Amino acid sequence: MYEIVAREDFSPTTFLLEVRHPLLARAARPGQFVIVMSHPDGERIPLTLADFSVARGTVTLVVQAAGKTTMQMQRDCTLGSSLHAVVGPMGNPSRIGEPRTVVCVGGGLGVAPIFPVARALKEGGSYVVGIVGFRSKDLIFWEDRFAGVCDELIVCTDDGSAGIKGLVTDGLRVAIEAHPDIDEVFAIGPPVMMKFCAETTRPHGIRTTVSLNPIMVDGTGMCGGCRVSVGGKMRFCCVDGPEFDGHEVDFDELMRRLARFRAEERLALERWQASQGHSGAGVPA
Amino acid sequence: MTRKTIRTIPQERTPIAVQDPAARVRNFGEVALGYLEAEARREAERCILCPQKPCSAGCPVGIDIPGFIERICEADYRGAYGVLAESTLLPAICGRVCPQESQCEAVCVVGEHLEPVAIGRLERFIGDMAIAEGWTRVTEVEQNGYRVAVVGAGPAGIACAADMAKAGCEVVVFEALHRPGGVLSYGIPGFRLPDRVVEAEFGKVSQLGVRVECNTLVGRLVSVEELRDEMGFDAVFVGTGAGFPRFMEIPGESLNGVLSANEFLTRCNLMQAGSFPATDTPLHMGRKVAVIGAGNTAMDAMRVALRLGAAEVHCLYRRSPEESTARAEELAHAGEEGVAFHWLTAPVEILGDADGNVRAVRCVRMELGELDQSGRRSPVPVAGSEHDLEVDMVIYAIGTHANPIIGQTSGLQARDGGYIAADADGRTSLSGVFAGGDIVTGSATVIGAMGAGRRAARAMEEYLGILEPRERDISDPEQPRVFGIDARQRNFVRLRAA
């Protein structure tokens, strides 16, 4: 069992879980993910690591309550409770490489997992421009943590209530204009965000690394559910990724495949909401 | 006792009771119900106890087959179990899933004249009885102080783990999934191998003192070298299997509704997707299903699809029935249950609708040409034979590759395709590291993997310099009590060798 030793709620839907797992904390590298089962009849869901601390013997996950499984986690994963299974780290770590000028973009679910990537790049001697996107000012989290590991930090909000008004791609354009010498962009977030980050950098020929989040079951190369098309070739995200060259990824296919279980997801969500006796207020459609 | 001959034995093979096809296709209960005692006794009488025992030589773990059958004839079932347990850890499993017709039963002397002795069914009879009666062969072994790590809780790993525990080592099995069993848990469905049988057989391994740590992805969480060099394991066995699914690289494979048999079976078996939404893992079952391939995995996928309500299930295979690698019984059962077989038919493209869902699979007819590397006649497309089969789900069961994780994360020498290079006894390029099962040989059988695990265990004992372990059977009720203490109570301290 994997005990939850800290929990923090960032918004009505986004929450942080810090889970005790000393071996995993020691093995984890930026860019890797874990598979979590919250209860014995639960799904196996992949979550990119948001942080890990050898000193505390913990890993940190940031979860968005968007469907039945994550909403149930939001209710049940209280301080002192345990997750049924946590396995990882999975996938290949981010390529930190030589010191260079990099941009780290995080949006939506990707804000938290881009943090350890930015930190490792900074520790590796790179000049790091951080770009994080939120819907509005009151949903912002970890601004201080990002500020601590980024040489520059651009906050973007949809409504302009903090930072620049616009999407992370607007922030990315600002960064590209200010820094003609950008060597690489790392982007983690919803597929459509990563797609447009890749389109933003493509004309400039800036290497763009994206972290994909397809549906998977085992995470060990066994089910093939996570197959993605990269440069016209089939790759398994769990063992070949999760990071790929954003200019080569077929994002439209990824988005289509993410909708594979839309009908089932809706059914599970409706059943869950009925069992909880509410209409799902505060849950994104 | 008069010597039995082909003429004096029961001529017909004793049939095994099966669930009626129309009924069983609506449930996940076991298809073959197993022999009753009288049936087992009758079938055992069909073994002429020939001295040359070709069946034992045909068994990957060398079970003394006439030995256990003779004890069934004598109604000494516990004795029969003792003979089986000398060689196999999992008789109730192997009796069900071994391809007996190409192993022991293929070389049975009776089979030269009549149908061969139903060795698998007899093995299952004894294995089931052992579970029901709680028979085990637990030995109390003086611990020798060695620690052994086993990577992968499938048939190879479990067989190696059991032997090393019996040799007096402390054994920890690391499993990446949340349940042990490997292909026995995620792959083979309950109607062929019920969960309770896997649990009961694996329970015996726990009784030997083997510890299984699930949710542990060796390679990523700790490397094979770290197990050996930092975590204090004196030897490591790698049995991670060949579970990486193959696709054909034809157009349309990324459409929704196309999935590997591994994904399909894992969702259904390990994750219980058939119970969705009571359980959380979805499946999105199709109405018309095409399964590509005709091996055991294909049969399993098709028969699960029927049980989950598919209206039509089609088997597409580019060769003819003779080349199918499935057990004869599985092929027959699948046919009885309503699978439509399209022999000599190969898919060339999967067609989708505007939403990216499968709507059909385009096939060509094949004819058989020259012998290929596998000794099977290789199929050649017939020009102008393209035709579309309307389906909304396509399942790939055309084989698997080596799991890549250990290769990616260790210094183990690999051979082509990412399989670990190892000798016949499982010795790898790294000192103290052994490997066996599908990760070495490529996709094969449960019993073959068990045999590889056991051979590696012997090599490991030799590597560690383990002498004959001092053991005594504490599960035998006739065993004398030691110093007035019933050894079965386990109320004494295990000794650790100095």
Tab-separated table of N, CA and C in Angstrom, chain B residues 92 241 286 345 368 433:
chain	number	residue	atom	x	y	z
B	92	ALA	N	-2.256	-28.496	-12.045
B	92	ALA	CA	-3.637	-28.130	-12.396
B	92	ALA	C	-3.642	-27.116	-13.537
B	241	GLY	N	9.336	-12.390	-20.099
B	241	GLY	CA	8.392	-12.775	-21.132
B	241	GLY	C	8.516	-12.009	-22.432
B	286	GLY	N	-16.977	-4.567	-29.473
B	286	GLY	CA	-17.572	-4.483	-30.803
B	286	GLY	C	-18.718	-5.467	-30.977
B	345	THR	N	-6.703	-16.319	-45.530
B	345	THR	CA	-7.222	-14.967	-45.705
B	345	THR	C	-6.350	-14.005	-44.910
B	368	LEU	N	-1.136	-21.565	-50.664
B	368	LEU	CA	0.107	-21.994	-50.026
B	368	LEU	C	1.172	-22.278	-51.065
B	433	VAL	N	23.549	-13.565	-13.166
B	433	VAL	CA	22.236	-13.244	-13.733
B	433	VAL	C	21.839	-14.337	-14.719
